[in-house]
Amino acid sequence: KKKRPRVTDPNAAEATFGLALSGGGFRASLFAVGSLIRIHEQGLFPRVTAVTAVSAGCVARSVAGVHWEEQAAAPPGCRATLD
């Protein structure tokens, strides 16, 4: 397995990141959805390489997962549609 080069600048085009969505009920799921929308608005969806979640975060992850390719292909700044 080929290792990715270490990226020291998080703003570099090749920088990727993982996303962890926590649990905690309705408030946590709203926070997770808001976070996903903001990531999309900033054009960062294609740079997310892994998503993990627990409890309420799983609800948001599941909805986002259904639409992941659609959102990753949408232009940055476009409002996410997670319905």
Coordinates of N, CA, C and O in Angstrom, one line a residue:
K1 N 0.8 -1.2 0.0 CA 0.0 0.0 0.0 C 0.9 1.2 0.0 O 1.8 1.4 0.8
K2 N 0.6 2.1 -0.9 CA 1.4 3.3 -1.1 C 1.0 4.4 0.0 O -0.2 4.6 0.1
K3 N 2.0 4.9 0.7 CA 1.7 5.9 1.7 C 1.5 7.3 1.0 O 2.2 7.6 0.1
R4 N 0.6 8.1 1.6 CA 0.4 9.4 1.1 C 1.5 10.3 1.6 O 1.9 10.1 2.8
P5 N 2.0 11.2 0.8 CA 3.0 12.1 1.4 C 2.4 13.0 2.5 O 1.2 13.3 2.5
R6 N 3.2 13.2 3.5 CA 2.8 14.1 4.6 C 2.6 15.5 4.2 O 3.5 16.1 3.5
V7 N 1.4 16.0 4.5 CA 1.1 17.4 4.1 C 1.2 18.3 5.3 O 0.5 18.1 6.3
T8 N 2.1 19.3 5.3 CA 2.3 20.1 6.5 C 1.4 21.4 6.4 O 1.1 22.0 7.4
D9 N 0.9 21.7 5.2 CA 0.0 22.8 5.1 C -1.4 22.3 4.9 O -1.7 21.8 3.9
P10 N -2.3 22.5 5.9 CA -3.7 22.0 5.8 C -4.5 22.7 4.7 O -5.5 22.2 4.3
N11 N -4.0 23.8 4.2 CA -4.7 24.5 3.0 C -4.2 24.0 1.7 O -4.7 24.4 0.7
A12 N -3.2 23.1 1.7 CA -2.7 22.6 0.4 C -3.8 21.8 -0.3 O -4.6 21.1 0.4
A13 N -3.8 21.8 -1.6 CA -4.8 21.1 -2.4 C -4.9 19.6 -2.1 O -6.0 19.0 -2.2
E14 N -3.8 19.0 -1.8 CA -3.8 17.6 -1.6 C -4.1 17.2 -0.1 O -4.1 16.0 0.2
A15 N -4.3 18.1 0.7 CA -4.6 17.8 2.1 C -6.0 17.2 2.3 O -6.9 17.6 1.7
T16 N -6.0 16.1 3.0 CA -7.3 15.4 3.2 C -7.5 15.3 4.7 O -6.6 15.5 5.5
F17 N -8.7 15.0 5.1 CA -9.0 14.8 6.5 C -10.2 13.9 6.8 O -10.9 13.6 5.9
G18 N -10.2 13.4 8.0 CA -11.3 12.5 8.4 C -12.3 13.4 9.2 O -11.9 14.4 9.8
L19 N -13.5 12.9 9.4 CA -14.5 13.6 10.1 C -15.2 12.7 11.1 O -15.5 11.5 10.8
A20 N -15.3 13.2 12.4 CA -15.9 12.4 13.4 C -17.1 13.2 13.9 O -17.0 14.3 14.3
L21 N -18.3 12.5 13.9 CA -19.5 13.1 14.3 C -20.0 12.5 15.6 O -20.1 11.2 15.7
S22 N -20.2 13.3 16.6 CA -20.5 12.7 18.0 C -21.9 12.5 18.2 O -22.8 12.9 17.4
G23 N -22.2 11.8 19.3 CA -23.6 11.6 19.7 C -24.0 12.6 20.7 O -23.3 13.5 21.0
G24 N -25.3 12.5 21.1 CA -25.8 13.4 22.1 C -27.2 13.9 21.9 O -27.6 14.9 22.3
G25 N -27.9 13.1 21.1 CA -29.3 13.4 20.9 C -29.6 14.4 19.7 O -28.7 14.5 18.8
F26 N -30.7 15.0 19.8 CA -31.2 15.8 18.7 C -30.2 17.0 18.4 O -29.9 17.3 17.3
R27 N -29.7 17.6 19.5 CA -28.8 18.7 19.3 C -27.5 18.3 18.6 O -27.0 19.0 17.7
A28 N -27.0 17.1 18.9 CA -25.8 16.6 18.2 C -26.1 16.3 16.7 O -25.2 16.6 15.9
S29 N -27.2 15.8 16.4 CA -27.5 15.6 15.0 C -27.6 16.9 14.2 O -27.2 17.0 13.1
L30 N -28.2 17.9 14.8 CA -28.3 19.2 14.2 C -26.9 19.8 14.0 O -26.6 20.4 12.9
F31 N -26.0 19.6 15.0 CA -24.7 20.1 14.9 C -23.9 19.4 13.7 O -23.2 20.0 12.9
A32 N -24.1 18.1 13.7 CA -23.5 17.3 12.6 C -23.9 17.7 11.2 O -23.1 17.9 10.3
V33 N -25.2 17.9 11.1 CA -25.8 18.4 9.8 C -25.2 19.7 9.4 O -24.8 20.0 8.3
G34 N -25.2 20.6 10.4 CA -24.6 22.0 10.2 C -23.2 21.9 9.8 O -22.7 22.6 8.9
S35 N -22.4 21.0 10.4 CA -21.0 20.8 10.1 C -20.9 20.3 8.6 O -20.0 20.8 7.9
L36 N -21.7 19.4 8.3 CA -21.6 18.8 6.9 C -22.0 19.9 5.9 O -21.3 20.0 4.8
I37 N -23.0 20.7 6.2 CA -23.3 21.8 5.2 C -22.2 22.8 5.1 O -21.9 23.2 4.0
R38 N -21.6 23.1 6.2 CA -20.5 24.1 6.1 C -19.3 23.5 5.4 O -18.6 24.2 4.6
I39 N -19.0 22.2 5.6 CA -17.9 21.6 4.9 C -18.2 21.7 3.4 O -17.3 21.9 2.5
H40 N -19.4 21.4 3.0 CA -19.8 21.5 1.6 C -19.7 22.9 1.0 O -19.1 23.1 0.0
E41 N -20.2 23.9 1.8 CA -20.1 25.3 1.3 C -18.7 25.7 1.1 O -18.4 26.6 0.2
Q42 N -17.7 25.2 1.9 CA -16.3 25.6 1.7 C -15.6 24.8 0.6 O -14.4 24.9 0.4
G43 N -16.3 23.8 0.0 CA -15.8 23.0 -1.1 C -14.8 21.9 -0.6 O -14.0 21.5 -1.3
L44 N -15.0 21.5 0.7 CA -14.1 20.5 1.2 C -14.6 19.1 1.2 O -13.9 18.2 1.5
F45 N -15.8 18.8 0.7 CA -16.4 17.5 0.6 C -15.4 16.5 -0.1 O -15.2 15.4 0.4
P46 N -14.8 16.9 -1.2 CA -14.0 15.9 -1.9 C -12.7 15.6 -1.1 O -12.1 14.6 -1.4
R47 N -12.3 16.4 -0.1 CA -11.1 16.1 0.6 C -11.4 15.2 1.9 O -10.4 14.8 2.5
V48 N -12.6 14.9 2.2 CA -12.9 14.0 3.3 C -12.7 12.6 2.9 O -13.3 12.1 1.9
T49 N -11.8 11.9 3.6 CA -11.5 10.5 3.2 C -12.1 9.5 4.1 O -12.1 8.3 3.8
A50 N -12.6 9.9 5.3 CA -13.2 8.9 6.2 C -14.2 9.7 7.1 O -13.9 10.8 7.5
V51 N -15.2 9.0 7.4 CA -16.2 9.6 8.4 C -16.6 8.5 9.4 O -16.9 7.3 9.0
T52 N -16.6 8.9 10.6 CA -17.0 8.0 11.7 C -18.0 8.7 12.6 O -18.0 9.9 12.6
A53 N -18.9 8.0 13.2 CA -19.9 8.6 14.0 C -20.5 7.6 15.0 O -20.3 6.4 14.9
V54 N -21.1 8.2 16.0 CA -21.8 7.4 17.1 C -23.1 8.1 17.3 O -23.3 9.3 17.1
S55 N -24.1 7.2 17.7 CA -25.4 7.7 18.1 C -26.0 8.7 17.1 O -26.2 8.3 16.0
A56 N -26.4 9.9 17.6 CA -27.1 10.8 16.7 C -26.2 11.2 15.5 O -26.7 11.6 14.5
G57 N -24.9 11.2 15.7 CA -24.0 11.5 14.5 C -24.2 10.5 13.4 O -24.0 10.8 12.2
C58 N -24.6 9.3 13.7 CA -24.8 8.2 12.7 C -26.0 8.6 11.8 O -26.0 8.3 10.7
V59 N -27.0 9.3 12.4 CA -28.2 9.7 11.6 C -27.7 10.7 10.5 O -28.0 10.5 9.3
A60 N -26.9 11.7 10.9 CA -26.4 12.7 10.0 C -25.5 12.0 8.9 O -25.6 12.3 7.7
R61 N -24.6 11.1 9.4 CA -23.7 10.4 8.5 C -24.5 9.6 7.5 O -24.1 9.5 6.3
S62 N -25.5 8.9 7.9 CA -26.3 8.1 7.0 C -27.0 8.9 5.9 O -27.0 8.5 4.8
V63 N -27.6 10.0 6.3 CA -28.3 10.9 5.3 C -27.2 11.4 4.4 O -27.4 11.4 3.2
A64 N -26.1 11.9 4.9 CA -25.0 12.4 4.0 C -24.5 11.4 3.1 O -24.2 11.6 2.0
G65 N -24.4 10.1 3.6 CA -23.8 9.0 2.8 C -24.6 8.7 1.6 O -24.1 8.4 0.5
V66 N -25.9 8.9 1.7 CA -26.8 8.6 0.6 C -26.6 9.6 -0.5 O -26.7 9.3 -1.7
H67 N -26.2 10.9 -0.1 CA -26.0 12.0 -1.1 C -24.5 12.3 -1.3 O -24.3 13.4 -1.9
W68 N -23.6 11.5 -0.8 CA -22.2 11.9 -0.7 C -21.6 12.3 -2.1 O -21.0 13.3 -2.3
E69 N -21.8 11.4 -3.1 CA -21.2 11.7 -4.4 C -21.8 12.9 -5.0 O -21.1 13.7 -5.7
E70 N -23.1 13.1 -4.9 CA -23.8 14.3 -5.4 C -23.3 15.5 -4.8 O -23.0 16.5 -5.5
Q71 N -23.1 15.5 -3.5 CA -22.6 16.7 -2.8 C -21.1 17.0 -3.1 O -20.7 18.1 -3.3
A72 N -20.3 15.9 -3.2 CA -18.9 16.1 -3.6 C -18.7 16.7 -5.0 O -17.7 17.4 -5.2
A73 N -19.6 16.4 -5.9 CA -19.5 16.9 -7.2 C -20.1 18.3 -7.4 O -19.8 18.9 -8.4
A74 N -20.9 18.7 -6.5 CA -21.6 20.0 -6.6 C -20.5 21.1 -6.4 O -19.5 21.0 -5.7
P75 N -20.8 22.3 -7.1 CA -19.8 23.4 -7.0 C -19.7 23.9 -5.5 O -20.7 24.0 -4.8
P76 N -18.5 24.3 -5.1 CA -18.4 24.9 -3.7 C -19.3 26.1 -3.6 O -19.5 26.9 -4.6
G77 N -19.8 26.3 -2.4 CA -20.7 27.5 -2.2 C -22.2 27.1 -2.4 O -23.0 27.8 -2.0
C78 N -22.4 26.0 -3.2 CA -23.8 25.6 -3.5 C -24.4 25.1 -2.2 O -23.7 24.3 -1.5
R79 N -25.6 25.4 -1.9 CA -26.2 25.0 -0.6 C -26.5 23.5 -0.7 O -27.0 23.0 -1.7
A80 N -26.1 22.8 0.3 CA -26.3 21.3 0.4 C -27.7 21.0 0.5 O -28.5 21.6 1.2
T81 N -28.1 19.9 -0.2 CA -29.5 19.4 0.0 C -29.4 18.0 0.5 O -29.0 17.1 -0.1
L82 N -29.8 17.9 1.8 CA -29.7 16.6 2.4 C -31.1 16.0 2.7 O -31.4 15.4 3.7
D83 N -32.1 16.2 1.8 CA -33.4 15.7 2.0 C -33.6 14.4 1.2 O -32.9 14.0 0.3

